[in-house]
Coordinates of C-alpha atoms in Angstrom, one line a residue:
M1 CA 0.0 0.0 0.0
T2 CA 1.3 3.4 -0.9
R3 CA 0.9 6.5 1.3
S4 CA -0.8 9.5 -0.3
V5 CA 1.3 12.6 0.4
A6 CA 2.1 15.8 -1.3
S7 CA 5.6 14.5 -1.9
S8 CA 8.3 15.9 -4.2
S9 CA 8.2 15.4 -7.9
P10 CA 11.1 14.3 -10.1
T11 CA 11.7 17.9 -11.0
R12 CA 11.4 19.3 -7.4
P13 CA 13.5 18.3 -4.5
A14 CA 11.8 17.5 -1.2
T15 CA 11.3 20.3 1.3
V16 CA 10.9 20.5 5.0
H17 CA 7.2 20.7 4.5
D18 CA 7.1 17.5 2.5
V19 CA 8.9 15.7 5.3
A20 CA 6.7 17.2 7.9
R21 CA 3.5 16.1 6.1
L22 CA 4.8 12.6 5.6
A23 CA 5.9 12.3 9.3
G24 CA 2.8 13.9 10.7
V25 CA 4.7 16.7 12.5
S26 CA 5.3 20.4 12.1
A27 CA 7.9 21.9 9.8
Q28 CA 9.5 23.4 12.9
T29 CA 10.0 20.0 14.4
V30 CA 11.7 18.8 11.2
S31 CA 13.9 21.9 11.2
R32 CA 14.9 21.4 14.8
L33 CA 15.9 17.8 14.3
I34 CA 18.0 18.7 11.3
K35 CA 19.8 21.4 13.3
G36 CA 20.7 19.0 16.0
F37 CA 18.1 19.8 18.7
E38 CA 18.1 16.9 21.1
G39 CA 14.8 17.5 22.9
I40 CA 12.7 15.5 20.5
R41 CA 10.8 12.4 21.5
P42 CA 12.3 9.1 20.2
G43 CA 9.0 8.1 18.4
T44 CA 8.8 11.5 16.7
R45 CA 12.5 11.3 15.7
E46 CA 12.0 7.9 14.1
R47 CA 9.1 9.1 12.0
V48 CA 11.0 12.2 10.8
E49 CA 14.1 10.2 10.0
A50 CA 12.0 7.6 8.1
A51 CA 10.3 10.4 6.1
I52 CA 13.7 11.9 5.3
A53 CA 14.9 8.6 3.9
E54 CA 11.7 7.9 2.0
L55 CA 11.7 11.3 0.3
D56 CA 15.5 11.4 -0.2
Y57 CA 15.3 14.8 1.5
R58 CA 18.6 16.8 1.3
P59 CA 18.8 19.5 4.0
N60 CA 21.3 21.5 1.9
Q61 CA 18.8 21.6 -1.0
A62 CA 16.0 22.7 1.2
A63 CA 18.1 25.4 2.8
R64 CA 18.8 26.8 -0.6
L65 CA 15.1 26.8 -1.4
L66 CA 14.2 28.5 1.9
R67 CA 16.8 31.2 1.3
T68 CA 15.1 32.1 -2.0
R69 CA 11.9 32.9 0.0
K70 CA 13.2 36.2 1.2
S71 CA 12.2 36.9 4.7
K72 CA 11.5 40.5 5.8
R73 CA 12.0 39.8 9.5
I74 CA 15.0 40.7 11.6
G75 CA 15.7 39.2 15.0
A76 CA 17.0 41.4 17.7
L77 CA 18.5 39.9 20.9
A78 CA 18.8 42.3 23.8
H79 CA 19.9 42.2 27.4
E80 CA 18.2 44.7 29.7
M81 CA 16.1 46.0 26.8
F82 CA 14.3 48.5 29.0
E83 CA 17.5 50.2 30.2
F84 CA 18.1 53.6 28.7
G85 CA 20.9 52.8 26.2
P86 CA 19.6 49.5 24.9
A87 CA 16.1 50.8 24.6
R88 CA 17.2 53.8 22.5
L89 CA 19.5 51.6 20.3
L90 CA 16.6 49.2 19.6
R91 CA 14.3 52.1 18.8
G92 CA 16.7 53.4 16.2
A93 CA 17.2 49.9 14.8
A94 CA 13.5 49.2 14.5
N95 CA 12.8 52.6 12.8
E96 CA 15.5 52.1 10.3
A97 CA 14.4 48.5 9.5
R98 CA 10.8 49.7 9.0
R99 CA 12.0 52.3 6.6
S100 CA 13.6 49.6 4.6
G101 CA 10.5 47.3 4.6
Y102 CA 11.6 45.0 7.4
S103 CA 10.1 44.3 10.8
V104 CA 12.1 43.6 14.0
N105 CA 11.3 40.8 16.4
I106 CA 12.9 41.9 19.7
V107 CA 13.6 39.2 22.3
G108 CA 14.8 40.2 25.8
V109 CA 16.9 37.8 27.7
D110 CA 18.9 37.6 30.9
G111 CA 22.4 38.3 29.6
D112 CA 23.9 35.9 32.2
D113 CA 21.6 32.9 31.4
E114 CA 23.3 31.1 28.5
L115 CA 20.4 28.6 28.1
A116 CA 17.9 31.4 27.7
I117 CA 20.2 33.0 25.1
E118 CA 20.5 29.7 23.2
E119 CA 16.7 29.3 23.2
A120 CA 16.3 32.8 21.8
F121 CA 18.5 31.9 18.9
R122 CA 16.6 28.7 18.2
S123 CA 13.4 30.7 18.1
F124 CA 15.0 33.0 15.5
E125 CA 16.0 30.0 13.4
E126 CA 12.5 28.6 13.5
E127 CA 11.1 31.9 12.4
Q128 CA 13.6 32.0 9.5
V129 CA 14.6 35.6 10.2
A130 CA 16.7 37.2 7.5
G131 CA 19.3 38.4 9.9
I132 CA 20.0 39.0 13.6
I133 CA 21.3 41.9 15.6
A134 CA 22.6 41.1 19.1
V135 CA 23.2 43.8 21.7
T136 CA 25.8 41.8 23.5
L137 CA 26.3 43.8 26.7
T138 CA 27.5 40.9 28.8
D139 CA 30.3 38.5 28.5
S140 CA 28.0 35.5 28.8
M141 CA 25.9 36.7 25.9
R142 CA 28.9 37.3 23.7
R143 CA 30.2 33.8 24.4
V144 CA 27.0 32.2 23.2
V145 CA 26.8 34.4 20.1
E146 CA 30.4 33.7 19.1
R147 CA 30.2 29.9 19.4
R148 CA 26.8 29.5 17.6
P149 CA 26.9 28.5 13.9
L150 CA 24.4 30.6 12.1
D151 CA 23.3 30.6 8.4
V152 CA 22.1 34.2 8.4
P153 CA 24.0 37.4 8.7
I154 CA 24.5 38.7 12.3
I155 CA 25.7 41.9 13.8
V156 CA 27.3 40.6 17.0
D157 CA 27.6 44.1 18.6
P158 CA 26.4 47.3 17.0
A159 CA 29.6 49.1 17.9
E160 CA 31.6 46.7 15.7
T161 CA 29.9 48.2 12.6
L162 CA 32.1 51.2 13.1
G163 CA 35.1 49.5 11.6
G164 CA 37.4 49.5 14.7
G165 CA 36.8 53.0 15.8
Q166 CA 35.9 54.1 19.3
T167 CA 32.6 52.9 20.7
I168 CA 30.0 55.3 22.0
S169 CA 31.1 54.4 25.5
Q170 CA 34.7 55.2 24.8
T171 CA 33.9 58.4 23.0
G172 CA 31.6 59.6 25.8
A173 CA 34.2 58.7 28.5
A174 CA 36.8 60.7 26.6
M175 CA 34.4 63.7 26.6
A176 CA 33.9 63.4 30.3
A177 CA 37.6 63.2 31.0
D178 CA 38.4 66.2 28.8
H179 CA 35.7 68.3 30.4
L180 CA 36.9 67.7 34.0
L181 CA 40.5 68.2 33.0
Q182 CA 39.6 71.5 31.2
L183 CA 38.0 72.7 34.5
G184 CA 41.3 72.1 36.3
H185 CA 40.4 68.9 38.2
R186 CA 43.3 66.6 38.8
R187 CA 42.1 64.5 41.8
I188 CA 39.2 62.6 40.3
G189 CA 36.9 59.7 41.4
Y190 CA 35.1 57.2 39.2
L191 CA 31.8 55.4 39.8
G192 CA 31.4 52.5 37.3
G193 CA 28.8 50.0 36.3
P194 CA 29.0 46.2 36.7
D195 CA 32.3 44.6 35.6
G196 CA 30.4 41.9 33.5
W197 CA 29.1 44.6 31.2
L198 CA 31.2 45.5 28.1
P199 CA 30.1 49.2 28.1
S200 CA 31.0 49.5 31.7
R201 CA 34.5 48.3 31.1
E202 CA 34.9 50.5 28.0
R203 CA 33.9 53.6 29.9
R204 CA 36.2 52.9 32.7
S205 CA 39.3 52.0 30.7
Q206 CA 38.9 55.0 28.4
F207 CA 38.2 57.5 31.2
L208 CA 41.1 56.3 33.4
A209 CA 43.5 56.4 30.4
D210 CA 42.5 59.9 29.4
V211 CA 42.6 61.3 32.9
R212 CA 46.1 59.9 33.4
A213 CA 47.3 61.1 30.0
G214 CA 46.0 64.6 30.9
G215 CA 48.0 64.8 34.1
G216 CA 45.2 63.7 36.4
Q217 CA 44.9 61.0 39.0
I218 CA 42.1 58.6 39.8
V219 CA 42.0 58.8 43.6
A220 CA 39.1 56.5 44.3
E221 CA 36.8 54.1 42.4
W222 CA 33.4 52.6 43.3
S223 CA 31.3 50.0 41.6
G224 CA 27.6 50.2 41.0
D225 CA 24.9 48.3 39.2
W226 CA 23.4 51.2 37.1
T227 CA 20.7 52.0 39.7
P228 CA 20.2 55.1 41.8
A229 CA 20.5 52.9 44.9
S230 CA 24.0 51.9 44.0
G231 CA 24.9 55.5 43.4
D232 CA 23.5 56.4 46.8
R233 CA 25.7 53.7 48.4
A234 CA 28.8 55.1 46.7
G235 CA 27.9 58.6 48.0
G236 CA 27.7 57.2 51.5
V237 CA 31.4 56.1 51.4
F238 CA 32.7 59.2 49.6
D239 CA 35.7 60.3 51.7
P240 CA 36.3 64.1 51.8
S241 CA 39.8 63.6 53.2
A242 CA 40.9 62.2 49.8
N243 CA 40.5 65.7 48.4
I244 CA 38.6 64.5 45.3
T245 CA 37.3 67.5 43.4
A246 CA 35.3 65.7 40.7
V247 CA 33.6 62.4 40.0
F248 CA 32.6 60.8 36.7
V249 CA 29.6 58.5 37.1
A250 CA 29.1 55.9 34.3
N251 CA 25.3 56.6 34.0
D252 CA 22.9 59.2 35.1
A253 CA 20.7 57.0 37.3
M254 CA 23.7 56.3 39.5
A255 CA 24.7 60.0 39.4
I256 CA 21.2 60.9 40.8
G257 CA 21.7 58.6 43.8
F258 CA 25.3 59.7 44.3
I259 CA 24.4 63.4 44.4
H260 CA 21.4 62.7 46.6
R261 CA 23.6 61.1 49.3
L262 CA 26.2 63.8 49.0
F263 CA 23.6 66.5 49.8
A264 CA 22.3 64.4 52.6
R265 CA 25.8 64.3 54.1
G266 CA 26.1 68.1 53.8
F267 CA 28.3 68.3 50.7
D268 CA 27.7 70.9 48.0
V269 CA 27.7 70.0 44.3
P270 CA 29.6 71.5 42.5
G271 CA 31.0 73.6 45.3
D272 CA 32.8 70.7 47.1
V273 CA 32.8 68.2 44.2
S274 CA 31.8 68.3 40.6
V275 CA 29.8 65.4 39.2
I276 CA 29.3 64.4 35.6
G277 CA 27.1 61.6 34.3
F278 CA 26.4 59.6 31.1
D279 CA 23.2 59.1 29.0
D280 CA 21.3 62.4 29.4
I281 CA 18.1 60.8 30.7
A282 CA 15.1 63.1 30.8
E283 CA 15.5 63.7 34.6
A284 CA 19.0 64.9 34.3
A285 CA 18.0 68.5 33.3
Y286 CA 15.6 68.8 36.3
M287 CA 17.9 67.6 39.1
N288 CA 19.2 69.9 41.8
P289 CA 21.7 70.9 40.5
P290 CA 21.0 70.1 36.8
L291 CA 23.4 67.3 35.8
T292 CA 26.2 67.8 33.4
T293 CA 26.3 64.6 31.3
V294 CA 27.3 63.0 28.0
R295 CA 24.5 62.5 25.5
P296 CA 25.4 59.5 23.3
D297 CA 23.5 59.0 20.1
F298 CA 22.3 55.4 20.8
E299 CA 19.6 55.6 18.2
A300 CA 22.1 56.4 15.5
E301 CA 24.1 53.4 16.6
G302 CA 21.0 51.3 16.1
R303 CA 20.4 52.7 12.6
I304 CA 24.0 52.1 11.6
A305 CA 23.8 48.5 12.8
I306 CA 20.6 47.8 10.8
G307 CA 22.2 49.4 7.8
A308 CA 25.2 47.2 8.0
L309 CA 23.0 44.1 8.5
L310 CA 20.7 44.9 5.6
A311 CA 23.8 45.3 3.4
E312 CA 24.8 41.7 4.2
I313 CA 21.2 40.4 3.8
E314 CA 20.7 42.1 0.4
H315 CA 24.3 41.5 -0.7
H316 CA 25.1 45.2 -1.1
P317 CA 28.5 46.8 -0.2
R318 CA 28.5 47.7 3.4
G319 CA 30.3 51.0 2.9
D320 CA 31.6 53.3 5.5
F321 CA 29.5 54.5 8.4
A322 CA 30.0 57.8 10.2
H323 CA 30.5 57.4 13.9
P324 CA 27.3 58.3 15.8
G325 CA 29.3 60.1 18.4
G326 CA 27.7 62.1 21.2
E327 CA 27.4 65.5 22.8
L328 CA 28.7 66.9 26.1
I329 CA 25.7 68.6 27.9
V330 CA 27.2 71.1 30.3
R331 CA 24.9 72.0 33.2
S332 CA 25.4 73.2 36.8
S333 CA 26.8 70.0 38.5
T334 CA 30.3 70.7 37.3
A335 CA 32.5 73.8 37.8
S336 CA 36.1 74.9 37.8
V337 CA 38.2 73.5 40.6
R338 CA 38.5 75.8 43.6

C-alpha cells in the first residue's frame, strides 16, 4: 500500500514541509531535528528520519530553497532591553528597519543565562529571520553568540559596525575626562557599572587612560549596578579627606543617587565636588543641580547596525558609516576646581 502525500516530484527536491506532512509533524520539528536539537521524543524522531529517507530529503537543497523565499523579518536579541541605552538603540534599529521594509522581532533575555540565550537563537532560526542583531552587553551573551553556527547574517555588537573606531562608551568617557581636566580637576573619582558589562569596562578604561594622559589622578573608584540605589551607596562612602574635586559616574541613574547622598551628608555640588554623568536621561536636566552629562546617540548606533545588517542580507557593499558620536551637555553640576 502506498501513502498518499504531497511529496516531491522528479523535478522538485523534497522540502521541510514535505517531510513534515509525511511524518505527521510540524515543519518546525523537522527543522529542529536537522539542526541537532536533542529535545525531540524518540518516536517523533524515528518518523521524521523515516520520512527523510523515503523522500530522499537533502537538507542543503531545502536550505537553498528556503533562502530564495526572502524573509522580511530581523531578529534582535537584547539584554536589559528597557535600560536607557539598549532601549534607544533598539528604537533606532526598529525605525531604520521599518523604513527599509523589514520588521524587527525583539527578544529580551537575561544576559547571564546562556540557556535562555540559546533558546532565543533557536526561536529566530525557526522563524527563519533574514538576519540578527545582538546587543551583547554581557560576557555570557557574547560567548553564546560567538560559538553558535548561524546561516544568516548577524551583527554581534552594533559598535563593531564602526570599523574598529571608538565605541559610543569610549567616545563619551573621553568627553567626560576632557571636560573635567579642562576645568582644572586633577584628583578625580570614578563610579562605574557592573564589571560583567562590556560598556562599563569600555567607559572605565577610556576614562582612566585619558585622565592619566592629561596629568590627572584617579584617587578613588566605586562599583555600582546602574541603579540610583548603588549611586547612593557610593555617595555614602565618599571620603572628603581624599580631596577628590570631581567624579565621573558611568550613568545618570547612579549619578542621581550619588548626588542625593552627598547632599544628605552636607556636601555641595559642585562647590565641594563636581559630578558628571552619562546618558542624558530626561530627569538629568531637572535635578538639583541640573546634571552635566554625556548624551550618546544610541539611536544612530541602532540605525547604523541595521544598515550594516541589511547590506549583508541584500548583498550590497557595506560602505563606511559615520560614527554616531555624542554630545557633552554642560549644566550646573560641574564647575572649575576651587
